[in-house]
XYZ file of C-alpha atoms in Angstrom:
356
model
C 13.911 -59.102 50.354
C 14.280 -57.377 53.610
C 11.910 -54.926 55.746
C 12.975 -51.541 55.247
C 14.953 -50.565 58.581
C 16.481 -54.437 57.781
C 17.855 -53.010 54.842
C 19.067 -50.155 55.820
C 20.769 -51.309 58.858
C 22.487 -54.042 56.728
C 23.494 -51.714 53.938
C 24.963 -49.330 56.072
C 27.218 -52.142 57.814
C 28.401 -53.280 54.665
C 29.127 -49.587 53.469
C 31.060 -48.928 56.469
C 33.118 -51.792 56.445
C 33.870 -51.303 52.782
C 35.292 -47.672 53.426
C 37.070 -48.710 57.511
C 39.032 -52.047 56.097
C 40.028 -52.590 59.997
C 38.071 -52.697 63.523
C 35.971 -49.635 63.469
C 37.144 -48.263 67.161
C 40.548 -48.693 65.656
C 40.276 -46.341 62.737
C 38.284 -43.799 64.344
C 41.793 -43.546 67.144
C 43.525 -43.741 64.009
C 42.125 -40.526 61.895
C 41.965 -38.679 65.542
C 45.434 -38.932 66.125
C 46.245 -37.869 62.570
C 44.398 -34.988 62.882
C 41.564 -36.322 60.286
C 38.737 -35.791 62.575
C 37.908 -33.817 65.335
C 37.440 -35.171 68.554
C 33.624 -35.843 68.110
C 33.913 -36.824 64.657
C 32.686 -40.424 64.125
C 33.350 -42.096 60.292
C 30.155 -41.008 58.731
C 28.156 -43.280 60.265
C 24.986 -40.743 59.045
C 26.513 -40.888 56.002
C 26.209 -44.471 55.472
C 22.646 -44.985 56.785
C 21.437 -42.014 54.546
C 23.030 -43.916 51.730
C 21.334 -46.410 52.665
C 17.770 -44.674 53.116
C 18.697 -43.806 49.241
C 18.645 -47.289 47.731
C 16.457 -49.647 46.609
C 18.709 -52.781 46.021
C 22.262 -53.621 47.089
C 24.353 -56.599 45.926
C 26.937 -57.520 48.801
C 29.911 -58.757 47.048
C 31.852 -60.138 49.942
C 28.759 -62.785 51.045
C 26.861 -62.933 47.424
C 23.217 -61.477 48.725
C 21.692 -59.203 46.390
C 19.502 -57.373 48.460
C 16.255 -55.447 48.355
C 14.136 -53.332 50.278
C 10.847 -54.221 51.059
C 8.764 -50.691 50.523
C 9.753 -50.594 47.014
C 7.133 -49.720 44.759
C 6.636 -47.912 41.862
C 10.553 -47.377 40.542
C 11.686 -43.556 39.121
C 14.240 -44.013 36.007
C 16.947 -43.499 38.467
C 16.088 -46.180 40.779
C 16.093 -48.083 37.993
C 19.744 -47.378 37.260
C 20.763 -48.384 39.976
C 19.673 -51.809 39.839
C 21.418 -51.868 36.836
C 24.355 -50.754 38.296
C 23.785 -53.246 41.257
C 23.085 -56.103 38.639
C 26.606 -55.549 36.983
C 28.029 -56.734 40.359
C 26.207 -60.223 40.159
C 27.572 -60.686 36.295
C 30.927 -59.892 37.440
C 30.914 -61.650 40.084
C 29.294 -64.540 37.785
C 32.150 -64.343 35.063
C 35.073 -63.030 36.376
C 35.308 -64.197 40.550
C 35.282 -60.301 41.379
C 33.489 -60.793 44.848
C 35.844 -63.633 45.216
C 38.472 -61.828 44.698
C 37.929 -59.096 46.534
C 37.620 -61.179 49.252
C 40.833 -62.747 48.862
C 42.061 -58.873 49.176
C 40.241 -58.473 52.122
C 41.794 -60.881 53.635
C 45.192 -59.952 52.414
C 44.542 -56.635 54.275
C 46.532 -54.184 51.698
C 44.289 -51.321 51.317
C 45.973 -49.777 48.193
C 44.607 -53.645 46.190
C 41.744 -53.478 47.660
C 40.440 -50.103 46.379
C 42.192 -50.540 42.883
C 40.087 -53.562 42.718
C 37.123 -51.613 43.697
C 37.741 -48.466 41.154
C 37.392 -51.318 38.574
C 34.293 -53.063 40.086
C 32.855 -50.000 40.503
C 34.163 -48.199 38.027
C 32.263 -50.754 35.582
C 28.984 -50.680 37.367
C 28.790 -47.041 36.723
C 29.606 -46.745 33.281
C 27.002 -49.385 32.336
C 24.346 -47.354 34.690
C 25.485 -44.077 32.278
C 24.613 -46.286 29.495
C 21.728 -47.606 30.530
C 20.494 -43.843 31.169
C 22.040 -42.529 28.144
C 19.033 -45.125 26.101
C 16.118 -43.977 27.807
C 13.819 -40.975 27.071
C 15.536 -37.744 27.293
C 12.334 -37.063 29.679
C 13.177 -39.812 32.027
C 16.720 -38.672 31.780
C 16.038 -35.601 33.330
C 14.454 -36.773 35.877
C 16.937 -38.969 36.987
C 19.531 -36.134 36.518
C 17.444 -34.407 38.956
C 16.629 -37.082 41.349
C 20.539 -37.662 41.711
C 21.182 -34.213 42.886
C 18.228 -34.460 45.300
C 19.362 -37.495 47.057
C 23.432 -36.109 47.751
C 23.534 -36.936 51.048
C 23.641 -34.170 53.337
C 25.500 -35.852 55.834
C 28.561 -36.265 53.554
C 28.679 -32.020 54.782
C 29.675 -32.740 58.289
C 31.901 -36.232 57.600
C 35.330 -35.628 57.550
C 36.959 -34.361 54.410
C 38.871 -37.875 53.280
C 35.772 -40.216 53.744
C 33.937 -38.435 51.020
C 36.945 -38.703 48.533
C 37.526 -41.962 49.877
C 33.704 -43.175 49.144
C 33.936 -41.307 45.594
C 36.901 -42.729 44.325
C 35.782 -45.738 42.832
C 33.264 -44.911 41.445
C 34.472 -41.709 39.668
C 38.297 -42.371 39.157
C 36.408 -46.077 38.633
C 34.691 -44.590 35.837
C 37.542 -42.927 34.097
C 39.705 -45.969 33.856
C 36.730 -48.054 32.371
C 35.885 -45.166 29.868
C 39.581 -45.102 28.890
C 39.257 -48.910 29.182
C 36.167 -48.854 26.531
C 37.926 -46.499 24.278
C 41.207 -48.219 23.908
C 40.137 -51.389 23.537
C 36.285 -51.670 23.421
C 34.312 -53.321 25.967
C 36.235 -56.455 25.469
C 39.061 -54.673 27.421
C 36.621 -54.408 30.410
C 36.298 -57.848 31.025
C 40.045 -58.161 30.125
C 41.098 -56.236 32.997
C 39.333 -58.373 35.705
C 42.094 -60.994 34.484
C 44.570 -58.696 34.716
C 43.415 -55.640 37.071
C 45.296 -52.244 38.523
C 47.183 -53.846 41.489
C 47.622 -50.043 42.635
C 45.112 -46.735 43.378
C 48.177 -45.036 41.224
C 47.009 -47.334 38.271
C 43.621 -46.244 38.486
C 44.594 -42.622 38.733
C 46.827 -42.616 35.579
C 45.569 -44.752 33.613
C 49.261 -44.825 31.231
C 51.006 -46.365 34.042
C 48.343 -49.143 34.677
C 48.554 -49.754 30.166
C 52.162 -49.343 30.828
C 52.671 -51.728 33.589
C 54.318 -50.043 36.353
C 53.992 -51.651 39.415
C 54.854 -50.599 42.984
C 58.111 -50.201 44.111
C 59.179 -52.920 46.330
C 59.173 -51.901 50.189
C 59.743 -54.328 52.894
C 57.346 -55.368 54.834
C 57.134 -52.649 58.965
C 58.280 -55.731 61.446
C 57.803 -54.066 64.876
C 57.904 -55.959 68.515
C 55.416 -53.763 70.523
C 54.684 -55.323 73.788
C 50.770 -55.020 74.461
C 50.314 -54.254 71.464
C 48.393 -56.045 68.432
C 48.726 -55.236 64.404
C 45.106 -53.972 63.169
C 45.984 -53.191 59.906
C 48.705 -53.899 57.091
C 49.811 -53.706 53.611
C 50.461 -51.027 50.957
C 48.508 -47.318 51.901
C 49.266 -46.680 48.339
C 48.601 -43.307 45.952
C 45.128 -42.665 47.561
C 46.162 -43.311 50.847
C 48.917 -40.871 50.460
C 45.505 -37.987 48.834
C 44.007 -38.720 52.324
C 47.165 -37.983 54.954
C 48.056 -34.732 52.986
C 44.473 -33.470 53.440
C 44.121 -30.540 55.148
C 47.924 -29.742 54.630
C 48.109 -28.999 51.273
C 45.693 -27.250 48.636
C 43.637 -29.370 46.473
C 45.721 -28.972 43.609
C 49.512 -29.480 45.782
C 48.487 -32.323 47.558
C 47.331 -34.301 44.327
C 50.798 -33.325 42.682
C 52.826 -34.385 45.531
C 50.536 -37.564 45.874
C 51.763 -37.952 42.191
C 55.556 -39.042 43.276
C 54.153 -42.583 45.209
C 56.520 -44.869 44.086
C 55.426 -47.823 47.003
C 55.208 -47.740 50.619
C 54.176 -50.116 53.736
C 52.290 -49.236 56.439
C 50.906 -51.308 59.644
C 48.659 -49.513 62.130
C 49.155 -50.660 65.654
C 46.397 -50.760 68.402
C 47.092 -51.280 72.358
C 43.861 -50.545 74.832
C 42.916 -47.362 73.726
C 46.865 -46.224 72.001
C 47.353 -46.823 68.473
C 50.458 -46.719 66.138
C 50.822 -45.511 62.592
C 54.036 -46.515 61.038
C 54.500 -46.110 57.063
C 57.591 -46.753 55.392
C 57.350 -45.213 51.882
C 59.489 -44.557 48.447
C 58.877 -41.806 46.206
C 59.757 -42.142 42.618
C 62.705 -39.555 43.225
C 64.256 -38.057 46.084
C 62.379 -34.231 45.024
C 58.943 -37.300 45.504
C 60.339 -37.929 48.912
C 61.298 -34.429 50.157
C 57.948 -33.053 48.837
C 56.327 -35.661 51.281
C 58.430 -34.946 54.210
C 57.923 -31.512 54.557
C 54.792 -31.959 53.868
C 54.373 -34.245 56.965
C 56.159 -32.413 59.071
C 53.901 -29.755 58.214
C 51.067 -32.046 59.040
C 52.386 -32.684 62.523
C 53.133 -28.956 63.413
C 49.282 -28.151 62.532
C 46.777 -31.030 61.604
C 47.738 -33.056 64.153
C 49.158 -30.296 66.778
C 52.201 -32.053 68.035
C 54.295 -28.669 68.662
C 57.606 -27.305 66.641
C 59.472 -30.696 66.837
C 63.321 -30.985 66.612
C 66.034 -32.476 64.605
C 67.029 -35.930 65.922
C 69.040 -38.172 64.377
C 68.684 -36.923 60.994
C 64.820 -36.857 61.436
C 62.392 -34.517 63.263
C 60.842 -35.645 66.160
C 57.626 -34.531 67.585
C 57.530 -35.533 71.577
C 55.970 -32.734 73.660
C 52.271 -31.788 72.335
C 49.780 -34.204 70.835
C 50.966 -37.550 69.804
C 54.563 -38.506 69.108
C 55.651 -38.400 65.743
C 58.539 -38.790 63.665
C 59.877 -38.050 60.213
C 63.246 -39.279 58.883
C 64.159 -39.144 55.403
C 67.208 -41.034 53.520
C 67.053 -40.192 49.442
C 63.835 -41.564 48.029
C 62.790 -43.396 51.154
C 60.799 -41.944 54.243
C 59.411 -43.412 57.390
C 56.491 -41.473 59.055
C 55.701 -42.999 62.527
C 52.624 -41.563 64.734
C 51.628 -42.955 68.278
C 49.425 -41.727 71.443
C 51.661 -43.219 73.689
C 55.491 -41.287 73.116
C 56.745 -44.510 74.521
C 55.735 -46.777 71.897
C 56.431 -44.003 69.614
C 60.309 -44.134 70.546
C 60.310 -48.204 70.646
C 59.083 -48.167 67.374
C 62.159 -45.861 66.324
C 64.218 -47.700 67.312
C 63.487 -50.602 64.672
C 62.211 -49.090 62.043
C 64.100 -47.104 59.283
C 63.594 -45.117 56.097
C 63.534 -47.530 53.045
């Protein structure tokens, strides 16, 4: 039981860390040089405390603490719905190892596990808070209903555009794979899927190829010497990850269907002083998947990220007079996408990494 501004502060922390996954100067050079956020943009760090200033509990699944703010009081029916939701963490946690697990992802570092992991965490929370409001008073329901839309954070206005699909997605896209979850199988197949859970956002957003067993396709692992420079980040960037670098590039509806041909990827995100690296290596599930995703980048660079007009080099297009250095090379289904402040390391890195 915390003081209030304890909470919050804590809260917050744990809320950003859950959305950054890496060093939080890191990711903010990161989204800048992809053209994610403007110059003054920070990662929603109003966002987060207003979140905060919203709750009344919070169950921290990486160190175990179920927290709780001080100044509560009297509790509205929604408030109360979220404890449920928040007390659905400790049972998990208590049958099924999730915080334990999702440590263990954490410290694996592959973003696309972790937030398939999360969808389902979350994803299960949620549904059993719907429940839990579905059984009270039509009255009280109401009044959650409306408390709900009262407390959308206004901050989530001015954050970028991918943190507040980022922060959403587990909980909604969560939501649909437990309700398809609950409806094949009962809620038996819930608590079946912690054993055996989405290992990829693209299982959690089609919920046939998680039932169906498709996994990733294999991608080796970006190996790149960088002098002065240190890795900050690796693993899969995955389905969701792919939603967030077409933003801005695409409409809605494009940039969800050319999301759609992920097959598998790697990615490791670079950080020297104040430069920073992107490379992704990446396989749609045909060569149309691929091309789609090219153009598309190459469209990202000429725009979001304002590198200039770019020319054809060595098969690719390179991006090395305005902005940061990027490149785009395509070979069949595979694609390698590499982004860097400094056009130096941008080149080095060229030189030893290749389209899967």
């Amino acid at each position: 039981i915390l003081p209030r501004s304890d909470f919050d502060l804590a809260v917050q922390a744990a809320l950003e860390a859950e959305l950054v996954k890496m060093d939080p100067a890191t990711a903010v050079r990161l989204y800048r040089m992809l053209g994610l956020m403007d110059s003054d943009d920070d990662l929603g760090n109003g966002l987060f405390l207003e979140l905060a200033q919203n709750a009344v509990v919070y169950y921290d699944q990486v160190t175990g603490e179920f927290l709780v703010a001080g100044d509560t009081a009297d509790l509205t029916p929604y408030q109360r719905s979220t404890i449920v939701h928040e007390l659905v963490h400790v049972l998990t946690e208590q049958y099924f190892r999730s915080g334990r697990t999702l440590t263990e992802l954490i410290d694996e570092g592959s973003f696309d596990h972790i937030d398939a992991y999360r969808a389902l965490v979350e994803g299960d929370a949620t549904y059993f808070q719907f429940l839990y409001l579905q059984g009270l008073p039509s009255e009280d329901q109401a009044d959650a209903a409306r408390e709900a839309l009262e407390t959308e954070p206004v901050a989530l206005e001015n954050s970028p555009a991918f943190v507040g699909y980022d922060l959403l997605f587990p909980y909604e896209e969560g939501m649909s794979l437990v309700t398809a979850l609950v409806a094949g199988g009962g809620i038996a197949a819930v608590d079946r899927a912690y054993v055996d859970f989405p290992v990829s956002t693209e299982q959690v957003l089609h919920f046939e190829r998680y039932r169906g067993g498709e996994a990733p396709r294999r991608t080796d692992p970006v190996v790149v010497d960088l002098p002065e420079y240190a890795e900050a980040a690796a693993g899969t960037w995955g389905e969701l990850g792919m939603i967030r670098l077409l933003t801005g590039v695409l409409t809605p509806g494009l940039r969800t269907q050319t999301a759609d041909g992920w097959g598998g990827d790697t990615f490791s995100v670079m950080a020297g002083g104040s430069d920073v690296a992107f490379i992704l290596r990446y396989r749609g599930d045909t060569e149309d998947d691929a091309i789609e995703v090219a153009e598309a980048m190459i469209a990202a660079a000429r725009t979001r990220m304002g590198a200039g007009d770019g020319l054809e080099s060595g098969g690719g297009v390179e991006f090395d007079a305005d902005g940061p250095y990027v490149f785009v090379d395509r070979v069949d289904d595979g694609l390698v996408l590499i982004v860097a402040t400094d056009s130096r390391a941008g080149r080095t890195i060229r030189e030893q990494v290749d389209a899967p």
